PDB file of C-alpha atoms in Angstrom:
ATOM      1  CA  UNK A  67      19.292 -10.215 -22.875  1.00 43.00           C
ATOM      2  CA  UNK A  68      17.743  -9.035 -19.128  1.00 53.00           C
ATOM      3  CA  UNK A  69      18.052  -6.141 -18.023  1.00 60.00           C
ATOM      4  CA  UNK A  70      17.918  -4.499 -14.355  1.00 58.00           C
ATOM      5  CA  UNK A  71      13.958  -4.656 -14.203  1.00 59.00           C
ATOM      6  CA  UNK A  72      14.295  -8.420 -15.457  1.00 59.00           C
ATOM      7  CA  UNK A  73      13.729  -9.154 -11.471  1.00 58.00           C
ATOM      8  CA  UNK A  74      10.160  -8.134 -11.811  1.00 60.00           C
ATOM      9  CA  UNK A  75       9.168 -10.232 -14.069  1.00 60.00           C
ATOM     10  CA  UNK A  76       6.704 -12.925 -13.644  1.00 58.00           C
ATOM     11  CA  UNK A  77       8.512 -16.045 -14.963  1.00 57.00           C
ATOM     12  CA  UNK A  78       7.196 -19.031 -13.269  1.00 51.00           C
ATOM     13  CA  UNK A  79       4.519 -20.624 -14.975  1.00 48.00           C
ATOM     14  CA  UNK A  80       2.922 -24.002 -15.349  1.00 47.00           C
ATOM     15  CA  UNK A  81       0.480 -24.526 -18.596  1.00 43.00           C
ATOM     16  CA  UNK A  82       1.018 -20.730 -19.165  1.00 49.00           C
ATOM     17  CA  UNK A  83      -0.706 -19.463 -16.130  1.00 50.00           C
ATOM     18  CA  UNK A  84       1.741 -17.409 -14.662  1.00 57.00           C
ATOM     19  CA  UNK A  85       2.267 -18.318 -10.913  1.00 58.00           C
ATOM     20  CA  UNK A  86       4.033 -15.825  -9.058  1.00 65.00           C
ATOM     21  CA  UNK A  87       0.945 -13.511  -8.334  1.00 66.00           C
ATOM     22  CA  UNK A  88      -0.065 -16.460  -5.968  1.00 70.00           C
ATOM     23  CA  UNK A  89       2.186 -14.990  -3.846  1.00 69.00           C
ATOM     24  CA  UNK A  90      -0.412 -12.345  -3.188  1.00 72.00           C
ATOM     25  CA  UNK A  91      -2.935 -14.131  -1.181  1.00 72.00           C
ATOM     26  CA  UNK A  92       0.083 -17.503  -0.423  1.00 70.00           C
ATOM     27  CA  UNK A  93       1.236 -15.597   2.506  1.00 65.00           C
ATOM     28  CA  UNK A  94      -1.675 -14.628   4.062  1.00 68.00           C
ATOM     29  CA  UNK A  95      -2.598 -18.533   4.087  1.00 71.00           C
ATOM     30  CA  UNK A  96       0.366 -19.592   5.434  1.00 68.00           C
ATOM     31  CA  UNK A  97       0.166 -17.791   8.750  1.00 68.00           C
ATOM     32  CA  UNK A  98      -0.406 -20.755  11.229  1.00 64.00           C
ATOM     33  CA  UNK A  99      -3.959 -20.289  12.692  1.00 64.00           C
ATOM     34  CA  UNK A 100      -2.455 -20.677  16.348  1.00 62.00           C
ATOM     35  CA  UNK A 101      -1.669 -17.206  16.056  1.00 60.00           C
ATOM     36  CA  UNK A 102      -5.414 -16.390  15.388  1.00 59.00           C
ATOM     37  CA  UNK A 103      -6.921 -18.654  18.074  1.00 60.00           C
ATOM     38  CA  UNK A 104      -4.380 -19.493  20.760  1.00 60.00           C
ATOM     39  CA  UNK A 105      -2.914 -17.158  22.857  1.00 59.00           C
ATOM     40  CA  UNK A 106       0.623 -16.459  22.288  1.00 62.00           C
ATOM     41  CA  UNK A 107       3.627 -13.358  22.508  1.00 65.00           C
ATOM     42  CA  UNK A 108       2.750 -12.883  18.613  1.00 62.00           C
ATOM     43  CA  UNK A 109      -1.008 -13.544  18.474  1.00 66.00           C
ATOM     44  CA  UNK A 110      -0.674 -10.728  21.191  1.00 72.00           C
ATOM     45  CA  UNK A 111       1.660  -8.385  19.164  1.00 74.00           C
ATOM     46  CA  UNK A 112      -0.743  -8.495  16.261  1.00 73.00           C
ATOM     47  CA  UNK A 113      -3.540  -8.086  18.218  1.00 76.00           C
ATOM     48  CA  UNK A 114      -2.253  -5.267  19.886  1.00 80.00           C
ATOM     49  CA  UNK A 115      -1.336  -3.375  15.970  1.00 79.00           C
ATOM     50  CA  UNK A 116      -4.737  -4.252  14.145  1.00 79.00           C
ATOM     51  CA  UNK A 117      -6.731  -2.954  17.893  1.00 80.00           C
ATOM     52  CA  UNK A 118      -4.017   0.581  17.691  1.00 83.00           C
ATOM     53  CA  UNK A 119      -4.739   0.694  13.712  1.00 84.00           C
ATOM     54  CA  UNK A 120      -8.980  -0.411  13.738  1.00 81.00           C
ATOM     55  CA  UNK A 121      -8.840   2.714  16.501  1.00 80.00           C
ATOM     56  CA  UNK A 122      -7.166   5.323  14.352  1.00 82.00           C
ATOM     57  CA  UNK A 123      -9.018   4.415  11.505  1.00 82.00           C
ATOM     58  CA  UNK A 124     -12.180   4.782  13.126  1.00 80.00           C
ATOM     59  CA  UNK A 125     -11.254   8.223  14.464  1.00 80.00           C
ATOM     60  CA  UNK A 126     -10.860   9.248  10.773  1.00 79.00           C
ATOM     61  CA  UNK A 127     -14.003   7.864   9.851  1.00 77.00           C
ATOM     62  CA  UNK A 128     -16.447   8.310  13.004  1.00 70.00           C
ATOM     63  CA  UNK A 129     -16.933   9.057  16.204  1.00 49.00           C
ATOM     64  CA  UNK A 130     -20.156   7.010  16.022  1.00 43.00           C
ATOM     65  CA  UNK A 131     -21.070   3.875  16.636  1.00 44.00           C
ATOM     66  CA  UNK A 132     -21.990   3.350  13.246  1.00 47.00           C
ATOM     67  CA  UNK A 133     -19.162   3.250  11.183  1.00 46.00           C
ATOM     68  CA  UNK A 134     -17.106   1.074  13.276  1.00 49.00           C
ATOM     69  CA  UNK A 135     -16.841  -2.014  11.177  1.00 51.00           C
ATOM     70  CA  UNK A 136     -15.694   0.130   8.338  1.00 68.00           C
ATOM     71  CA  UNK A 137     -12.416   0.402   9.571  1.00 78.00           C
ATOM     72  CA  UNK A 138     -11.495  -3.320   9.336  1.00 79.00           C
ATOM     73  CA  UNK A 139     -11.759  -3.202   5.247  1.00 84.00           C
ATOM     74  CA  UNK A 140      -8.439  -0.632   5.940  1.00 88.00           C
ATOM     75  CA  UNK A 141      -6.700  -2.823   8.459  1.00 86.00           C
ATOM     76  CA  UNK A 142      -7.218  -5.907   6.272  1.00 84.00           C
ATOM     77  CA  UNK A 143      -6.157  -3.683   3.205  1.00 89.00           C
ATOM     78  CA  UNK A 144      -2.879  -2.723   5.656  1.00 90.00           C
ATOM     79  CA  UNK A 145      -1.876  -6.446   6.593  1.00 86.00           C
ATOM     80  CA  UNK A 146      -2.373  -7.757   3.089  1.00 87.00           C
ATOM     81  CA  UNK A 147      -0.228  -5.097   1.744  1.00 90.00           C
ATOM     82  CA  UNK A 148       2.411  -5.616   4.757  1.00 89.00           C
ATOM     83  CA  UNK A 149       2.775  -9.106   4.242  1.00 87.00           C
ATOM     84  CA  UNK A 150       3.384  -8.765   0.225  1.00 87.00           C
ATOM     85  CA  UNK A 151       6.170  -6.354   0.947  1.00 89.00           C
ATOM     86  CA  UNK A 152       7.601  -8.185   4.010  1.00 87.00           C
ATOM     87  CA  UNK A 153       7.680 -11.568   1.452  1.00 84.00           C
ATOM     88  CA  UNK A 154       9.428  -9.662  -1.370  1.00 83.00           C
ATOM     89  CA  UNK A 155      12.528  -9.159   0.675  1.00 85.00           C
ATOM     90  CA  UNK A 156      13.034 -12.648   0.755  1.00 82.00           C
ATOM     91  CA  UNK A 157      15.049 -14.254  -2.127  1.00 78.00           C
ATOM     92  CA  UNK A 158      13.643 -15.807  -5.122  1.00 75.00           C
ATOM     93  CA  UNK A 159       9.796 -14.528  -3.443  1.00 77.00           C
ATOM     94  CA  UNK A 160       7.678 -12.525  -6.352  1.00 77.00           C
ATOM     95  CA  UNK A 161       7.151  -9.149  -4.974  1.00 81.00           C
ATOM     96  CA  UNK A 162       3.516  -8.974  -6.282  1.00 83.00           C
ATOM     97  CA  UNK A 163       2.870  -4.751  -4.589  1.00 87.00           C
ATOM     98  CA  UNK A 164       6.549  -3.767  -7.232  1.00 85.00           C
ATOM     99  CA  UNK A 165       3.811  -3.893  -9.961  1.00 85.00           C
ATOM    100  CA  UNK A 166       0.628  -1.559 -11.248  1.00 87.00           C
ATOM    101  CA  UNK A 167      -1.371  -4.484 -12.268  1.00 86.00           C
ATOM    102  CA  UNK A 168      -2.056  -4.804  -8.223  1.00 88.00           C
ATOM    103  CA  UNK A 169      -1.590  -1.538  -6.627  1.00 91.00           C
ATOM    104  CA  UNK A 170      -4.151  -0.010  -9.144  1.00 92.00           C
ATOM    105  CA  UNK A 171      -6.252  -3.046  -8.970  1.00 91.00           C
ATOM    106  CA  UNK A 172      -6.324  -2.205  -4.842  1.00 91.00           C
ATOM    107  CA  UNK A 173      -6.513   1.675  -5.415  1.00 93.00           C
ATOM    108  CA  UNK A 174      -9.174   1.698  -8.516  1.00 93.00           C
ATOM    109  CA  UNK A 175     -12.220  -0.186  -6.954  1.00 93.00           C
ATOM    110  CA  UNK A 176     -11.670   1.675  -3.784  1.00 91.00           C
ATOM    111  CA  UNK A 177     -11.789   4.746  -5.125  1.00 92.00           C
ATOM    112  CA  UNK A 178     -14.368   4.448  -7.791  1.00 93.00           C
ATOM    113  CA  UNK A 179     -16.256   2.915  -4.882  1.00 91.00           C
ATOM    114  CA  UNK A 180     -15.841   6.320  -2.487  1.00 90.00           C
ATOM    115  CA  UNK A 181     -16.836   8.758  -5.438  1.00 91.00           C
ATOM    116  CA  UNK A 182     -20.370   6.658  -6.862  1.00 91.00           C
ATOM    117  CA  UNK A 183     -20.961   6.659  -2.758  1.00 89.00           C
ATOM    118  CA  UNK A 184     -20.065  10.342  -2.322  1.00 88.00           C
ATOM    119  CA  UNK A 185     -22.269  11.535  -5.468  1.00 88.00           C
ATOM    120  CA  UNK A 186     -24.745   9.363  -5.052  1.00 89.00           C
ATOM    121  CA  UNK A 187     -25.766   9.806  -1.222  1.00 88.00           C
ATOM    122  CA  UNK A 188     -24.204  13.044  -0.846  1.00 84.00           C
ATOM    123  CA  UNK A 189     -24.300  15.222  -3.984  1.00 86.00           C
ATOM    124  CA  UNK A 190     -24.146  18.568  -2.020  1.00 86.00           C
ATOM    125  CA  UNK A 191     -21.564  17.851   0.404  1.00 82.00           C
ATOM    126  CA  UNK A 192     -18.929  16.359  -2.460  1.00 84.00           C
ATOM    127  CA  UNK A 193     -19.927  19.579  -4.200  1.00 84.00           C
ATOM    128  CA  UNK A 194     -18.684  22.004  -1.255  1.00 82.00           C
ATOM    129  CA  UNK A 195     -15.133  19.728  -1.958  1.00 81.00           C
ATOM    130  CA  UNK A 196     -14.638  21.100  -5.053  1.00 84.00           C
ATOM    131  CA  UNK A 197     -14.361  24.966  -3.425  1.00 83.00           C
ATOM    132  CA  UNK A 198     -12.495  24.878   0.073  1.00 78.00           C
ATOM    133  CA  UNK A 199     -14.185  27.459   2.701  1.00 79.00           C
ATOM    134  CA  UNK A 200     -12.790  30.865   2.568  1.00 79.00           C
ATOM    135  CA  UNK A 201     -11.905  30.703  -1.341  1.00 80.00           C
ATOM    136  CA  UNK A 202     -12.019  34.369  -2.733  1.00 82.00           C
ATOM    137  CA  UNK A 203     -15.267  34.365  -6.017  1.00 82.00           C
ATOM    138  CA  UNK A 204     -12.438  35.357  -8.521  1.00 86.00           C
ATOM    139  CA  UNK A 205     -10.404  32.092  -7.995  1.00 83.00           C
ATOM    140  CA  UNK A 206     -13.080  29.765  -7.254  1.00 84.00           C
ATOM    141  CA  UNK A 207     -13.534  28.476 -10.970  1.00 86.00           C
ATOM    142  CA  UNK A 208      -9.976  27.245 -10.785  1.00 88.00           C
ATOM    143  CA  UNK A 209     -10.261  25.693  -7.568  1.00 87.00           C
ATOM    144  CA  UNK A 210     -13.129  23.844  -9.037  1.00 88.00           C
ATOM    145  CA  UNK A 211     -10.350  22.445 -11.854  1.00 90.00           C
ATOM    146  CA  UNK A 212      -7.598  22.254  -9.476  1.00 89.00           C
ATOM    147  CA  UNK A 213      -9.682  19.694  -6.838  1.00 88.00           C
ATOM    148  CA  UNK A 214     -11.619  18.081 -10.093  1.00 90.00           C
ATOM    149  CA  UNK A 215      -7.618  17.010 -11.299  1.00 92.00           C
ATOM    150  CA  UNK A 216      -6.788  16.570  -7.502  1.00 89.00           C
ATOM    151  CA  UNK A 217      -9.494  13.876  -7.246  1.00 89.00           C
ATOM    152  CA  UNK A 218      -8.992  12.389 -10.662  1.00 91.00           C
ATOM    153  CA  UNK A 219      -5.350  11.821 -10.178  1.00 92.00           C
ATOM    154  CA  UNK A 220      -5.687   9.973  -6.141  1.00 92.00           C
ATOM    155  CA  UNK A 221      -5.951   6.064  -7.037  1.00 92.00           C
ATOM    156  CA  UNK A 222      -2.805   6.714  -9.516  1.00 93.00           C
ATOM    157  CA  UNK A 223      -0.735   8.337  -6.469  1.00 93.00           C
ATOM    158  CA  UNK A 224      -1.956   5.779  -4.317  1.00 92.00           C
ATOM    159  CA  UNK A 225      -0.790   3.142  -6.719  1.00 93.00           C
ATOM    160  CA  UNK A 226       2.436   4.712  -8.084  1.00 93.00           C
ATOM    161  CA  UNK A 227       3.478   5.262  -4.818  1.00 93.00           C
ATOM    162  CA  UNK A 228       3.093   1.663  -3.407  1.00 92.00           C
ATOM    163  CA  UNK A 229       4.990   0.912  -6.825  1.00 91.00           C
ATOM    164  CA  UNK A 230       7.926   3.271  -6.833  1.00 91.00           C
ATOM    165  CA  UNK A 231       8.987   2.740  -3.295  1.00 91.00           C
ATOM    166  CA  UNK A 232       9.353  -1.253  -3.788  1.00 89.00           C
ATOM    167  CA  UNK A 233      10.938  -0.974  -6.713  1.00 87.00           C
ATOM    168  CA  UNK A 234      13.894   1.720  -5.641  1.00 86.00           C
ATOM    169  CA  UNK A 235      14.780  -0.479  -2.826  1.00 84.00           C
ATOM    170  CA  UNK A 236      14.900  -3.448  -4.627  1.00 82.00           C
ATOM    171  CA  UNK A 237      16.280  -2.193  -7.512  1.00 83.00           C
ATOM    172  CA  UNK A 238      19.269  -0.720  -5.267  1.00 83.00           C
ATOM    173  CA  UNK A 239      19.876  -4.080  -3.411  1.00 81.00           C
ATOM    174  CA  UNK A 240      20.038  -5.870  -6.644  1.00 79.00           C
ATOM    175  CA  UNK A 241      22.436  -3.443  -8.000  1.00 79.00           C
ATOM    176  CA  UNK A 242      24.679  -3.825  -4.616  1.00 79.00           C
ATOM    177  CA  UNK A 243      24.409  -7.291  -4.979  1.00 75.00           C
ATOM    178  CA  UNK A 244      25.639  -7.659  -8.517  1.00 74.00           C
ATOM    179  CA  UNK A 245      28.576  -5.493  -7.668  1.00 73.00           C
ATOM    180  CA  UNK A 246      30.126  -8.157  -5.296  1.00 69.00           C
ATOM    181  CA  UNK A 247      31.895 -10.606  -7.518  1.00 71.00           C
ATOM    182  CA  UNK A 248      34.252  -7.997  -8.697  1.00 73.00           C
ATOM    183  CA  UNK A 249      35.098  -6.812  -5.197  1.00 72.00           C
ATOM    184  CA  UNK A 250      38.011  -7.177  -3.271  1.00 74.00           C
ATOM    185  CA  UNK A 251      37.236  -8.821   0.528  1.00 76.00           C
ATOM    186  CA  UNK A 252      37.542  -6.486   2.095  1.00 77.00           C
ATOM    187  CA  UNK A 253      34.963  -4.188  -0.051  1.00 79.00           C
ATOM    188  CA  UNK A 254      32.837  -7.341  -0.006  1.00 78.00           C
ATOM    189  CA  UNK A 255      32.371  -6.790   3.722  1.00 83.00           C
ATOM    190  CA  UNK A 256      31.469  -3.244   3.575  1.00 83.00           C
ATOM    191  CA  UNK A 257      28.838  -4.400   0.902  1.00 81.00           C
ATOM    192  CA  UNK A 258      27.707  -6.764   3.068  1.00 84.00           C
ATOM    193  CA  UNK A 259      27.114  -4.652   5.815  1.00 87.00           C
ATOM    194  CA  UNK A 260      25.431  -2.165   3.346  1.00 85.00           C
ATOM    195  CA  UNK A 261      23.229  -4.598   2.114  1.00 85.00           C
ATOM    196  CA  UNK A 262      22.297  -5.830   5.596  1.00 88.00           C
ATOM    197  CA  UNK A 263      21.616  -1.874   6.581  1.00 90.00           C
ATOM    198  CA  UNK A 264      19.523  -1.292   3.325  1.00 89.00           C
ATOM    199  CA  UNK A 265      17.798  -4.956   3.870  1.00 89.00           C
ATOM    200  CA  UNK A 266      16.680  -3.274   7.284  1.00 91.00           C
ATOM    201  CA  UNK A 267      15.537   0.361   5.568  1.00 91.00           C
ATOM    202  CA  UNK A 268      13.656  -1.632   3.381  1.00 90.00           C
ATOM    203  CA  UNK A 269      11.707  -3.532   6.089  1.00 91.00           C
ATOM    204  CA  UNK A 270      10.713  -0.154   7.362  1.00 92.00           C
ATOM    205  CA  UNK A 271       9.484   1.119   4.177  1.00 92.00           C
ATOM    206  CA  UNK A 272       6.898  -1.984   3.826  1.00 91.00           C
ATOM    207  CA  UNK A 273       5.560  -1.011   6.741  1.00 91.00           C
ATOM    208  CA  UNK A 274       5.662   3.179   6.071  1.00 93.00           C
ATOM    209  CA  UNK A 275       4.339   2.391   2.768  1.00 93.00           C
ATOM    210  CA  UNK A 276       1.445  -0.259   3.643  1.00 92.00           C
ATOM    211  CA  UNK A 277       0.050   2.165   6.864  1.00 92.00           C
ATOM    212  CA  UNK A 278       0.223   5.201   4.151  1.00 93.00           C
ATOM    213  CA  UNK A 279      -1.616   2.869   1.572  1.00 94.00           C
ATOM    214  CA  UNK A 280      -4.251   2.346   4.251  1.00 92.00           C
ATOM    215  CA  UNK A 281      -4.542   5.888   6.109  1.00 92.00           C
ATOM    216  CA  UNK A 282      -4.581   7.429   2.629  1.00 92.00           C
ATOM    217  CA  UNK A 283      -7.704   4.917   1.123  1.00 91.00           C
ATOM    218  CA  UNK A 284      -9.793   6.052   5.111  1.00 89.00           C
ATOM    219  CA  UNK A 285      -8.604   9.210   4.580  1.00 89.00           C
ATOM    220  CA  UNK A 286     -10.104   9.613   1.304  1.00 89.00           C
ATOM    221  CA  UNK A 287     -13.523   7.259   2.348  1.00 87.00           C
ATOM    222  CA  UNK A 288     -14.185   9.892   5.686  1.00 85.00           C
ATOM    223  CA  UNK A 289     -14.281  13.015   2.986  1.00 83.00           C
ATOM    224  CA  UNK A 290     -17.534  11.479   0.722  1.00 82.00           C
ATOM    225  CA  UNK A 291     -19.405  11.095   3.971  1.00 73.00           C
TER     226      UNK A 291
END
């Protein structure tokens, strides 16, 4: 008996190996490579968001000349994430970023990665972190605990996040959808329409969700240097 979450569930396999995460890196590899190398309206397009994104990101980072590559780990980190959520509004497509076994295995490294950098090059400076300037002596132990749990607590918000958001939407279309072959026409219009408005809500959360993914992970690599 399947329940409502039954529709995250990775079901296609072939000799066990379950087959659905391949959907995480598929897409990425089916983007024709004329929009990489010939000019075109959406070579240009993309062009034009990873150049508007690398730029922000490298504001939050540096104003130096030096940590300019750094920003395209978080703009490749964006357009991976945009594409899973972008293919998991299609039917019958595994929406790989609905589950923790990704989001955390994106969020994790990265942030393991910013705090062994942080206390390893700059021990002093992740230790003025812990108590924010202008903290009265009295309250400054528990700031120490509060940022301490803050930090501890970042690559599971980053991850849950990701998570929750694809799963609400999904769960609601699904529960719209199932709803129809009891309906009258005319209601079955309306829940068309709803769908179609939702479908379109939904396409702006992948993107809200995948930038906030990103700006969050630079946001959090500019503090340990």
């Amino acid at each position: 008996m399947s329940n409502l979450f039954s529709i995250f569930d990775p079901t296609t396999e072939i000799n066990s190996l379950p087959m659905n995460w391949t959907s995480t890196v598929v897409g990425l590899l089916l983007i024709p490579t004329s929009i990489w190398l010939t000019p075109s309206r959406n070579s240009m397009a993309l062009n034009l968001l990873m150049n508007k994104l690398h730029a922000e990101m490298k504001t939050i980072l540096s104003k130096g000349d030096q940590n300019k590559g750094n920003s395209f780990i978080f703009t490749s980190l964006f357009l991976m994430i945009l594409m899973n959520n972008f293919l998991g509004l299609f039917p019958y497509i595994f929406t790989s970023t609905s589950h923790l076994t990704l989001t955390l295995t994106l969020a994790l490294p990265l942030w393991m990665t910013f705090m062994l950098f942080g206390w390893m090059k700059n021990t002093n400076h992740m230790f003025e972190h812990l108590v924010p300037q202008g903290t009265p002596t009295m309250l400054m132990p528990f700031m120490v605990i509060i940022e301490t749990i803050s930090n501890l607590i970042r690559p599971g918000t980053l991850a849950v996040r990701l998570t929750a958001n694809m799963i609400a939407g999904h769960l609601l279309l699904t529960l719209l959808g199932n709803n129809g072959p009891t309906m009258s026409h005319t209601l079955l219009t309306v829940l068309i329409i709803a769908q179609i408005l939702l479908l379109i809500l939904e396409s702006a959360v992948a993107i809200i969700q995948s930038y906030v993914f990103a700006i969050l992970s630079t946001l959090y690599s500019s503090e340990v240097n």
